[in-house]
Amino acid sequence: MEQDLQNTLSLLTRTPGALNALLRDLPEMWTSRNEGENTWSAFDVVGHLIHAERTDWMPRVRMVLQFGEDQVFPPFDRWGMVRETKGKSLGELLDEFARLRAENLGQLRALNLQQADLQRRGRHPAFGVVTLSELLATWGAHDLTHLHQISRVMAYQYREAVGPWSAYLGVLQCAGHSA
Amino acid sequence: MEQDLQNTLSLLTRTPGALNALLRDLPEMWTSRNEGENTWSAFDVVGHLIHAERTDWMPRVRMVLQFGEDQVFPPFDRWGMVRETKGKSLGELLDEFARLRAENLGQLRALNLQQADLQRRGRHPAFGVVTLSELLATWGAHDLTHLHQISRVMAYQYREAVGPWSAYLGVLQCAGHSA
């Protein structure tokens, strides 16, 4: 099943602004706390999105176009943001994410991909053959999985403050579902 | 456990801008589709947030301050937005939500609540006695549960387009957790 590339671009374009509106200058209680050991804060998630802009999405798009199924994507480092974010403020990360995303979408648009290009194939280290369409759709859905995560991590900070209403708040029952 | 009211206000202030940045002028594929029968689209969720601004949060705050435990909050109509949103565009709903939220936060600030006020009690139709602190914390967490929902409903539209990556995207495994 193919996506409409314009729909994906519309979403990818909006994520930096949405995170900026939600997170900039928010008290650190919301942005620097996580859900416990080896979990991420909102700050960490923005760092992860930056790391993916640098090392995952467009590099993999270019690999598909250049090498097809002949070269395996390098694995993505899920903790790769730790050293990159050290000493930075959340405001700096939000700026960096917006800048990198705009650059990457500029490069993606410049490729002028046609519908037939979306069927081109690459090789994922775990999944094997994947299509360019799947890669690009995942870029968009990946934004959403992390917006989902940020809202959950933030809500977690109020899990006791809401008292009995926790029973009505689905986000407080969410365990994250990620590996 | 009490919240810091400033933290709650910081969050409540930002939600309309975050939803606006994410949703305004986004293709309807993202905003008008839901997860199946009797589920909500992003459009419906914004309508629900508007309905809660009108009938839930500040009316209940005033009931606590005026009547304490002597009067039970009227039940909230979870489908109350259906008639209110009929014929409106998502842009109109986003404007309406921002306007109502700003008005309500202005009224909340004007109450000049002190820490002791947060312990005042009201009566919930299902939970019985609740505190003003719990009500206000829930207002904030309710924004987050619906941001969590919107990101999930949108990701659901790409559940097939992402191909094998669905295994890595926690949001696609989320069933919502709500009653």
mmCIF file of C-alpha atoms in Angstrom:
data_model
loop_
_atom_site.group_PDB
_atom_site.id
_atom_site.type_symbol
_atom_site.label_atom_id
_atom_site.label_comp_id
_atom_site.label_asym_id
_atom_site.label_seq_id
_atom_site.Cartn_x
_atom_site.Cartn_y
_atom_site.Cartn_z
ATOM 1 C CA MET A 1 0.000 0.000 0.000
ATOM 2 C CA GLU A 2 1.515 3.281 -1.089
ATOM 3 C CA GLN A 3 1.194 6.599 0.571
ATOM 4 C CA ASP A 4 0.464 9.899 -1.084
ATOM 5 C CA LEU A 5 3.809 11.662 -0.719
ATOM 6 C CA GLN A 6 2.114 15.039 -0.296
ATOM 7 C CA ASN A 7 0.309 13.773 2.791
ATOM 8 C CA THR A 8 3.582 12.611 4.275
ATOM 9 C CA LEU A 9 5.281 15.913 3.490
ATOM 10 C CA SER A 10 2.392 17.848 5.068
ATOM 11 C CA LEU A 11 2.866 15.997 8.307
ATOM 12 C CA LEU A 12 6.680 16.103 8.317
ATOM 13 C CA THR A 13 6.562 19.854 7.758
ATOM 14 C CA ARG A 14 4.380 20.463 10.820
ATOM 15 C CA THR A 15 6.072 18.390 13.515
ATOM 16 C CA PRO A 16 8.825 20.878 14.474
ATOM 17 C CA GLY A 17 6.277 23.661 14.961
ATOM 18 C CA ALA A 18 3.975 21.435 16.989
ATOM 19 C CA LEU A 19 6.798 20.367 19.325
ATOM 20 C CA ASN A 20 7.976 23.953 19.589
ATOM 21 C CA ALA A 21 4.501 25.178 20.555
ATOM 22 C CA LEU A 22 4.112 22.416 23.121
ATOM 23 C CA LEU A 23 7.568 22.340 24.704
ATOM 24 C CA ARG A 24 9.447 25.632 24.410
ATOM 25 C CA ASP A 25 9.917 27.317 27.802
ATOM 26 C CA LEU A 26 7.722 24.733 29.497
ATOM 27 C CA PRO A 27 8.844 24.090 33.109
ATOM 28 C CA GLU A 28 11.554 21.418 33.306
ATOM 29 C CA MET A 29 9.250 19.307 35.436
ATOM 30 C CA TRP A 30 7.455 18.493 32.179
ATOM 31 C CA THR A 31 10.400 18.252 29.821
ATOM 32 C CA SER A 32 13.316 16.728 31.748
ATOM 33 C CA ARG A 33 11.555 13.959 33.680
ATOM 34 C CA ASN A 34 11.088 10.486 32.248
ATOM 35 C CA GLU A 35 9.154 7.329 33.148
ATOM 36 C CA GLY A 36 11.964 5.676 35.133
ATOM 37 C CA GLU A 37 15.316 4.063 34.457
ATOM 38 C CA ASN A 38 16.265 3.677 30.788
ATOM 39 C CA THR A 39 13.283 5.706 29.598
ATOM 40 C CA TRP A 40 13.239 9.019 27.787
ATOM 41 C CA SER A 41 12.158 12.508 28.739
ATOM 42 C CA ALA A 42 10.640 14.916 26.204
ATOM 43 C CA PHE A 43 14.153 16.425 25.964
ATOM 44 C CA ASP A 44 15.583 13.017 25.046
ATOM 45 C CA VAL A 45 12.878 12.451 22.430
ATOM 46 C CA VAL A 46 13.670 15.721 20.658
ATOM 47 C CA GLY A 47 17.344 14.689 20.727
ATOM 48 C CA HIS A 48 16.386 11.348 19.176
ATOM 49 C CA LEU A 49 14.409 13.084 16.422
ATOM 50 C CA ILE A 50 17.485 15.214 15.645
ATOM 51 C CA HIS A 51 19.695 12.139 15.537
ATOM 52 C CA ALA A 52 17.287 10.470 13.105
ATOM 53 C CA GLU A 53 17.278 13.566 10.876
ATOM 54 C CA ARG A 54 21.073 13.377 10.705
ATOM 55 C CA THR A 55 21.656 9.655 10.357
ATOM 56 C CA ASP A 56 18.493 7.827 9.379
ATOM 57 C CA TRP A 57 15.876 9.180 6.996
ATOM 58 C CA MET A 58 17.573 11.024 4.157
ATOM 59 C CA PRO A 59 20.740 8.905 4.250
ATOM 60 C CA ARG A 60 18.529 5.842 3.782
ATOM 61 C CA VAL A 61 16.524 7.510 1.003
ATOM 62 C CA ARG A 62 19.782 8.170 -0.821
ATOM 63 C CA MET A 63 20.945 4.587 -0.274
ATOM 64 C CA VAL A 64 17.774 3.230 -1.846
ATOM 65 C CA LEU A 65 18.178 5.477 -4.872
ATOM 66 C CA GLN A 66 21.906 4.795 -5.259
ATOM 67 C CA PHE A 67 22.333 1.146 -4.276
ATOM 68 C CA GLY A 68 18.875 -0.403 -4.194
ATOM 69 C CA GLU A 69 18.875 -3.785 -2.466
ATOM 70 C CA ASP A 70 22.642 -4.201 -2.776
ATOM 71 C CA GLN A 71 23.634 -2.365 0.392
ATOM 72 C CA VAL A 72 22.134 -2.843 3.840
ATOM 73 C CA PHE A 73 21.170 0.322 5.761
ATOM 74 C CA PRO A 74 23.549 0.915 8.685
ATOM 75 C CA PRO A 75 21.684 0.135 11.929
ATOM 76 C CA PHE A 76 20.195 3.146 13.688
ATOM 77 C CA ASP A 77 21.547 3.926 17.160
ATOM 78 C CA ARG A 78 18.523 4.408 19.418
ATOM 79 C CA TRP A 79 20.677 6.014 22.122
ATOM 80 C CA GLY A 80 22.747 8.015 19.644
ATOM 81 C CA MET A 81 21.342 11.313 20.874
ATOM 82 C CA VAL A 82 22.914 11.101 24.316
ATOM 83 C CA ARG A 83 26.287 12.580 23.389
ATOM 84 C CA GLU A 84 24.806 15.000 20.852
ATOM 85 C CA THR A 85 22.444 16.632 23.328
ATOM 86 C CA LYS A 86 24.879 16.953 26.219
ATOM 87 C CA GLY A 87 25.022 20.518 27.536
ATOM 88 C CA LYS A 88 22.331 21.808 25.201
ATOM 89 C CA SER A 89 19.068 23.436 26.200
ATOM 90 C CA LEU A 90 15.713 22.191 24.979
ATOM 91 C CA GLY A 91 15.305 25.475 23.093
ATOM 92 C CA GLU A 92 18.531 24.774 21.212
ATOM 93 C CA LEU A 93 17.346 21.272 20.364
ATOM 94 C CA LEU A 94 14.006 22.549 19.081
ATOM 95 C CA ASP A 95 15.824 25.035 16.854
ATOM 96 C CA GLU A 96 18.176 22.341 15.595
ATOM 97 C CA PHE A 97 15.348 19.930 14.853
ATOM 98 C CA ALA A 98 13.434 22.585 12.899
ATOM 99 C CA ARG A 99 16.522 23.532 10.893
ATOM 100 C CA LEU A 100 17.503 19.935 10.056
ATOM 101 C CA ARG A 101 13.951 18.951 9.165
ATOM 102 C CA ALA A 102 13.596 21.928 6.818
ATOM 103 C CA GLU A 103 16.914 21.088 5.153
ATOM 104 C CA ASN A 104 15.984 17.441 4.763
ATOM 105 C CA LEU A 105 12.558 18.200 3.327
ATOM 106 C CA GLY A 106 14.199 20.627 0.901
ATOM 107 C CA GLN A 107 16.504 17.835 -0.243
ATOM 108 C CA LEU A 108 13.623 15.379 -0.470
ATOM 109 C CA ARG A 109 11.566 17.763 -2.608
ATOM 110 C CA ALA A 110 14.596 18.400 -4.829
ATOM 111 C CA LEU A 111 14.702 14.671 -5.646
ATOM 112 C CA ASN A 112 11.342 15.199 -7.372
ATOM 113 C CA LEU A 113 10.311 11.607 -6.689
ATOM 114 C CA GLN A 114 7.646 10.165 -8.954
ATOM 115 C CA GLN A 115 5.076 7.555 -8.046
ATOM 116 C CA ALA A 116 7.174 4.842 -9.720
ATOM 117 C CA ASP A 117 10.182 5.791 -7.583
ATOM 118 C CA LEU A 118 8.239 4.924 -4.444
ATOM 119 C CA GLN A 119 8.422 1.270 -5.462
ATOM 120 C CA ARG A 120 12.212 1.264 -5.461
ATOM 121 C CA ARG A 121 13.682 -1.086 -2.920
ATOM 122 C CA GLY A 122 16.355 -0.997 -0.255
ATOM 123 C CA ARG A 123 17.570 -3.450 2.338
ATOM 124 C CA HIS A 124 16.884 -3.028 6.039
ATOM 125 C CA PRO A 125 19.234 -4.757 8.530
ATOM 126 C CA ALA A 126 16.335 -6.507 10.308
ATOM 127 C CA PHE A 127 13.427 -6.546 7.838
ATOM 128 C CA GLY A 128 15.229 -7.272 4.582
ATOM 129 C CA VAL A 129 13.684 -5.712 1.490
ATOM 130 C CA VAL A 130 11.664 -2.545 2.059
ATOM 131 C CA THR A 131 10.318 0.042 -0.370
ATOM 132 C CA LEU A 132 11.033 3.753 -0.545
ATOM 133 C CA SER A 133 7.310 4.277 0.033
ATOM 134 C CA GLU A 134 7.498 2.348 3.317
ATOM 135 C CA LEU A 135 10.593 4.275 4.402
ATOM 136 C CA LEU A 136 8.968 7.652 3.786
ATOM 137 C CA ALA A 137 5.668 6.664 5.419
ATOM 138 C CA THR A 138 7.676 5.498 8.431
ATOM 139 C CA TRP A 139 9.416 8.859 8.675
ATOM 140 C CA GLY A 140 5.966 10.433 9.183
ATOM 141 C CA ALA A 141 4.619 7.746 11.502
ATOM 142 C CA HIS A 142 7.849 7.973 13.519
ATOM 143 C CA ASP A 143 7.049 11.622 14.282
ATOM 144 C CA LEU A 144 3.646 10.486 15.521
ATOM 145 C CA THR A 145 4.990 7.648 17.663
ATOM 146 C CA HIS A 146 7.215 10.167 19.432
ATOM 147 C CA LEU A 147 4.447 12.731 19.852
ATOM 148 C CA HIS A 148 2.473 9.872 21.375
ATOM 149 C CA GLN A 149 5.433 9.122 23.639
ATOM 150 C CA ILE A 150 5.983 12.750 24.695
ATOM 151 C CA SER A 151 2.327 13.157 25.679
ATOM 152 C CA ARG A 152 2.537 9.927 27.676
ATOM 153 C CA VAL A 153 5.800 10.829 29.432
ATOM 154 C CA MET A 154 4.408 14.225 30.371
ATOM 155 C CA ALA A 155 1.099 12.798 31.621
ATOM 156 C CA TYR A 156 3.066 10.325 33.742
ATOM 157 C CA GLN A 157 4.334 13.236 35.836
ATOM 158 C CA TYR A 158 0.716 13.863 36.928
ATOM 159 C CA ARG A 159 -0.254 10.223 37.476
ATOM 160 C CA GLU A 160 -0.805 10.855 41.197
ATOM 161 C CA ALA A 161 -1.898 14.477 41.036
ATOM 162 C CA VAL A 162 -5.069 13.582 39.095
ATOM 163 C CA GLY A 163 -6.352 11.351 41.914
ATOM 164 C CA PRO A 164 -9.282 9.093 40.933
ATOM 165 C CA TRP A 165 -9.495 10.582 37.427
ATOM 166 C CA SER A 166 -6.571 8.350 36.439
ATOM 167 C CA ALA A 167 -9.227 5.728 35.676
ATOM 168 C CA TYR A 168 -10.600 7.905 32.860
ATOM 169 C CA LEU A 169 -7.284 8.991 31.347
ATOM 170 C CA GLY A 170 -6.209 6.426 28.766
ATOM 171 C CA VAL A 171 -2.728 7.921 28.480
ATOM 172 C CA LEU A 172 -1.995 6.871 32.079
ATOM 173 C CA GLN A 173 -2.733 3.239 31.209
ATOM 174 C CA CYS A 174 -0.404 3.280 28.190
ATOM 175 C CA ALA A 175 2.755 1.229 28.652
ATOM 176 C CA GLY A 176 4.384 2.501 25.488
ATOM 177 C CA HIS A 177 4.306 -0.674 23.406
ATOM 178 C CA SER A 178 7.869 -0.225 22.213
ATOM 179 C CA ALA A 179 10.512 -2.908 22.289
ATOM 180 C CA MET B 1 -0.372 14.783 46.098
ATOM 181 C CA GLU B 2 -0.767 18.369 45.003
ATOM 182 C CA GLN B 3 0.340 19.900 41.785
ATOM 183 C CA ASP B 4 2.128 23.192 41.320
ATOM 184 C CA LEU B 5 -0.583 25.279 39.713
ATOM 185 C CA GLN B 6 1.963 27.182 37.609
ATOM 186 C CA ASN B 7 3.038 23.931 35.960
ATOM 187 C CA THR B 8 -0.563 23.127 35.103
ATOM 188 C CA LEU B 9 -1.159 26.605 33.713
ATOM 189 C CA SER B 10 2.005 26.390 31.600
ATOM 190 C CA LEU B 11 0.726 23.258 29.952
ATOM 191 C CA LEU B 12 -2.881 24.413 29.529
ATOM 192 C CA THR B 13 -1.630 27.605 27.868
ATOM 193 C CA ARG B 14 0.341 25.725 25.220
ATOM 194 C CA THR B 15 -2.118 23.064 24.026
ATOM 195 C CA PRO B 16 -4.120 25.222 21.580
ATOM 196 C CA GLY B 17 -0.925 26.376 19.853
ATOM 197 C CA ALA B 18 0.432 22.854 19.645
ATOM 198 C CA LEU B 19 -2.769 21.511 18.086
ATOM 199 C CA ASN B 20 -2.897 24.467 15.736
ATOM 200 C CA ALA B 21 0.682 23.871 14.570
ATOM 201 C CA LEU B 22 0.030 20.167 14.072
ATOM 202 C CA LEU B 23 -3.429 20.187 12.503
ATOM 203 C CA ARG B 24 -4.258 23.445 10.702
ATOM 204 C CA ASP B 25 -4.557 22.955 6.932
ATOM 205 C CA LEU B 26 -3.342 19.381 7.201
ATOM 206 C CA PRO B 27 -4.928 17.160 4.506
ATOM 207 C CA GLU B 28 -8.275 15.739 5.612
ATOM 208 C CA MET B 29 -6.873 12.248 5.277
ATOM 209 C CA TRP B 30 -5.107 12.959 8.561
ATOM 210 C CA THR B 31 -7.765 14.949 10.378
ATOM 211 C CA SER B 32 -11.143 13.503 9.402
ATOM 212 C CA ARG B 33 -10.436 9.765 9.542
ATOM 213 C CA ASN B 34 -10.850 7.757 12.725
ATOM 214 C CA GLU B 35 -10.000 4.251 13.948
ATOM 215 C CA GLY B 36 -13.338 2.662 13.027
ATOM 216 C CA GLU B 37 -16.945 2.745 14.173
ATOM 217 C CA ASN B 38 -17.613 4.799 17.315
ATOM 218 C CA THR B 39 -14.091 6.195 17.416
ATOM 219 C CA TRP B 40 -12.929 9.762 17.016
ATOM 220 C CA SER B 41 -10.986 11.610 14.358
ATOM 221 C CA ALA B 42 -8.619 14.489 15.212
ATOM 222 C CA PHE B 43 -11.511 16.788 14.220
ATOM 223 C CA ASP B 44 -13.777 15.081 16.779
ATOM 224 C CA VAL B 45 -11.117 15.353 19.485
ATOM 225 C CA VAL B 46 -10.777 19.110 19.000
ATOM 226 C CA GLY B 47 -14.582 19.317 19.207
ATOM 227 C CA HIS B 48 -14.480 17.353 22.450
ATOM 228 C CA LEU B 49 -11.853 19.683 23.895
ATOM 229 C CA ILE B 50 -14.099 22.640 23.047
ATOM 230 C CA HIS B 51 -17.091 20.964 24.684
ATOM 231 C CA ALA B 52 -15.047 20.372 27.834
ATOM 232 C CA GLU B 53 -13.941 24.020 27.909
ATOM 233 C CA ARG B 54 -17.586 25.044 27.814
ATOM 234 C CA THR B 55 -19.201 22.548 30.151
ATOM 235 C CA ASP B 56 -16.616 20.782 32.264
ATOM 236 C CA TRP B 57 -13.506 22.439 33.708
ATOM 237 C CA MET B 58 -14.343 25.969 34.818
ATOM 238 C CA PRO B 59 -17.985 25.169 35.663
ATOM 239 C CA ARG B 60 -16.704 22.433 37.996
ATOM 240 C CA VAL B 61 -14.054 24.728 39.498
ATOM 241 C CA ARG B 62 -16.811 27.204 40.323
ATOM 242 C CA MET B 63 -19.004 24.447 41.792
ATOM 243 C CA VAL B 64 -16.221 23.391 44.149
ATOM 244 C CA LEU B 65 -15.690 26.965 45.307
ATOM 245 C CA GLN B 66 -19.402 27.703 45.661
ATOM 246 C CA PHE B 67 -20.948 24.456 46.897
ATOM 247 C CA GLY B 68 -18.084 22.223 48.039
ATOM 248 C CA GLU B 69 -19.207 18.647 48.543
ATOM 249 C CA ASP B 70 -22.899 19.553 48.689
ATOM 250 C CA GLN B 71 -23.600 19.453 44.961
ATOM 251 C CA VAL B 72 -22.622 16.705 42.542
ATOM 252 C CA PHE B 73 -20.977 17.799 39.264
ATOM 253 C CA PRO B 74 -23.348 17.261 36.308
ATOM 254 C CA PRO B 75 -22.097 14.286 34.260
ATOM 255 C CA PHE B 76 -19.974 15.203 31.250
ATOM 256 C CA ASP B 77 -21.367 14.218 27.833
ATOM 257 C CA ARG B 78 -18.532 12.459 25.994
ATOM 258 C CA TRP B 79 -20.385 12.781 22.682
ATOM 259 C CA GLY B 80 -21.554 16.317 23.363
ATOM 260 C CA MET B 81 -19.380 17.756 20.620
ATOM 261 C CA VAL B 82 -21.265 16.103 17.781
ATOM 262 C CA ARG B 83 -23.979 18.729 17.411
ATOM 263 C CA GLU B 84 -21.619 21.612 18.240
ATOM 264 C CA THR B 85 -19.144 20.806 15.499
ATOM 265 C CA LYS B 86 -21.647 20.103 12.722
ATOM 266 C CA GLY B 87 -20.889 22.158 9.618
ATOM 267 C CA LYS B 88 -17.735 23.700 11.039
ATOM 268 C CA SER B 89 -14.240 23.466 9.604
ATOM 269 C CA LEU B 90 -11.282 22.250 11.605
ATOM 270 C CA GLY B 91 -9.779 25.733 11.335
ATOM 271 C CA GLU B 92 -12.896 27.185 12.968
ATOM 272 C CA LEU B 93 -12.687 24.604 15.756
ATOM 273 C CA LEU B 94 -9.004 25.373 16.392
ATOM 274 C CA ASP B 95 -9.834 29.089 16.636
ATOM 275 C CA GLU B 96 -12.732 28.377 18.979
ATOM 276 C CA PHE B 97 -10.652 26.131 21.208
ATOM 277 C CA ALA B 98 -7.891 28.758 21.475
ATOM 278 C CA ARG B 99 -10.389 31.491 22.318
ATOM 279 C CA LEU B 100 -12.275 29.476 24.947
ATOM 280 C CA ARG B 101 -9.069 28.203 26.548
ATOM 281 C CA ALA B 102 -7.682 31.746 26.820
ATOM 282 C CA GLU B 103 -10.941 32.974 28.352
ATOM 283 C CA ASN B 104 -11.052 30.108 30.837
ATOM 284 C CA LEU B 105 -7.432 30.543 31.888
ATOM 285 C CA GLY B 106 -8.076 34.257 32.352
ATOM 286 C CA GLN B 107 -10.969 33.402 34.660
ATOM 287 C CA LEU B 108 -8.907 30.809 36.503
ATOM 288 C CA ARG B 109 -6.070 33.291 37.087
ATOM 289 C CA ALA B 110 -8.579 35.893 38.279
ATOM 290 C CA LEU B 111 -9.680 33.513 41.043
ATOM 291 C CA ASN B 112 -6.158 33.941 42.477
ATOM 292 C CA LEU B 113 -6.258 30.480 44.042
ATOM 293 C CA GLN B 114 -3.921 29.905 46.976
ATOM 294 C CA GLN B 115 -2.299 26.622 47.934
ATOM 295 C CA ALA B 116 -4.943 26.087 50.641
ATOM 296 C CA ASP B 117 -7.727 26.459 48.078
ATOM 297 C CA LEU B 118 -6.391 23.464 46.190
ATOM 298 C CA GLN B 119 -7.522 21.261 49.071
ATOM 299 C CA ARG B 120 -11.139 22.342 48.722
ATOM 300 C CA ARG B 121 -13.452 19.512 47.852
ATOM 301 C CA GLY B 122 -16.206 18.827 45.388
ATOM 302 C CA ARG B 123 -18.302 15.807 44.531
ATOM 303 C CA HIS B 124 -17.867 13.837 41.325
ATOM 304 C CA PRO B 125 -20.822 11.756 40.055
ATOM 305 C CA ALA B 126 -18.729 8.563 39.862
ATOM 306 C CA PHE B 127 -15.744 9.108 42.177
ATOM 307 C CA GLY B 128 -17.370 10.909 45.097
ATOM 308 C CA VAL B 129 -15.171 13.427 46.879
ATOM 309 C CA VAL B 130 -12.383 14.972 44.791
ATOM 310 C CA THR B 131 -10.137 17.966 45.423
ATOM 311 C CA LEU B 132 -9.747 21.134 43.405
ATOM 312 C CA SER B 133 -6.101 20.161 42.969
ATOM 313 C CA GLU B 134 -7.126 16.860 41.362
ATOM 314 C CA LEU B 135 -9.637 18.611 39.096
ATOM 315 C CA LEU B 136 -7.054 21.115 37.840
ATOM 316 C CA ALA B 137 -4.336 18.478 37.357
ATOM 317 C CA THR B 138 -6.865 16.434 35.369
ATOM 318 C CA TRP B 139 -7.576 19.390 33.100
ATOM 319 C CA GLY B 140 -3.885 19.342 32.114
ATOM 320 C CA ALA B 141 -3.584 15.566 31.862
ATOM 321 C CA HIS B 142 -6.770 15.513 29.774
ATOM 322 C CA ASP B 143 -5.036 17.672 27.153
ATOM 323 C CA LEU B 144 -2.228 15.119 27.097
ATOM 324 C CA THR B 145 -4.524 12.095 26.830
ATOM 325 C CA HIS B 146 -6.081 13.673 23.756
ATOM 326 C CA LEU B 147 -2.745 14.641 22.202
ATOM 327 C CA HIS B 148 -1.823 10.997 22.765
ATOM 328 C CA GLN B 149 -5.072 9.979 21.058
ATOM 329 C CA ILE B 150 -4.648 12.343 18.090
ATOM 330 C CA SER B 151 -1.134 11.067 17.394
ATOM 331 C CA ARG B 152 -2.434 7.487 17.580
ATOM 332 C CA VAL B 153 -5.451 8.120 15.312
ATOM 333 C CA MET B 154 -3.249 9.819 12.744
ATOM 334 C CA ALA B 155 -0.611 7.072 12.835
ATOM 335 C CA TYR B 156 -3.402 4.508 12.344
ATOM 336 C CA GLN B 157 -3.951 5.940 8.842
ATOM 337 C CA TYR B 158 -0.424 4.772 7.926
ATOM 338 C CA ARG B 159 -0.603 1.375 9.608
ATOM 339 C CA GLU B 160 -0.235 -0.401 6.260
ATOM 340 C CA ALA B 161 1.872 2.186 4.456
ATOM 341 C CA VAL B 162 4.822 1.691 6.828
ATOM 342 C CA GLY B 163 5.135 -2.001 5.915
ATOM 343 C CA PRO B 164 7.378 -4.015 8.264
ATOM 344 C CA TRP B 165 8.329 -0.931 10.325
ATOM 345 C CA SER B 166 4.991 -1.267 12.117
ATOM 346 C CA ALA B 167 6.846 -3.628 14.478
ATOM 347 C CA TYR B 168 9.044 -0.734 15.672
ATOM 348 C CA LEU B 169 6.315 1.908 15.989
ATOM 349 C CA GLY B 170 4.796 1.696 19.464
ATOM 350 C CA VAL B 171 1.937 4.003 18.528
ATOM 351 C CA LEU B 172 0.613 1.350 16.116
ATOM 352 C CA GLN B 173 0.350 -1.168 18.950
ATOM 353 C CA CYS B 174 -1.584 1.231 21.184
ATOM 354 C CA ALA B 175 -5.230 0.288 21.673
ATOM 355 C CA GLY B 176 -6.122 3.520 23.427
ATOM 356 C CA HIS B 177 -6.790 2.243 26.927
ATOM 357 C CA SER B 178 -9.962 4.256 27.339
ATOM 358 C CA ALA B 179 -13.251 2.873 28.556
#
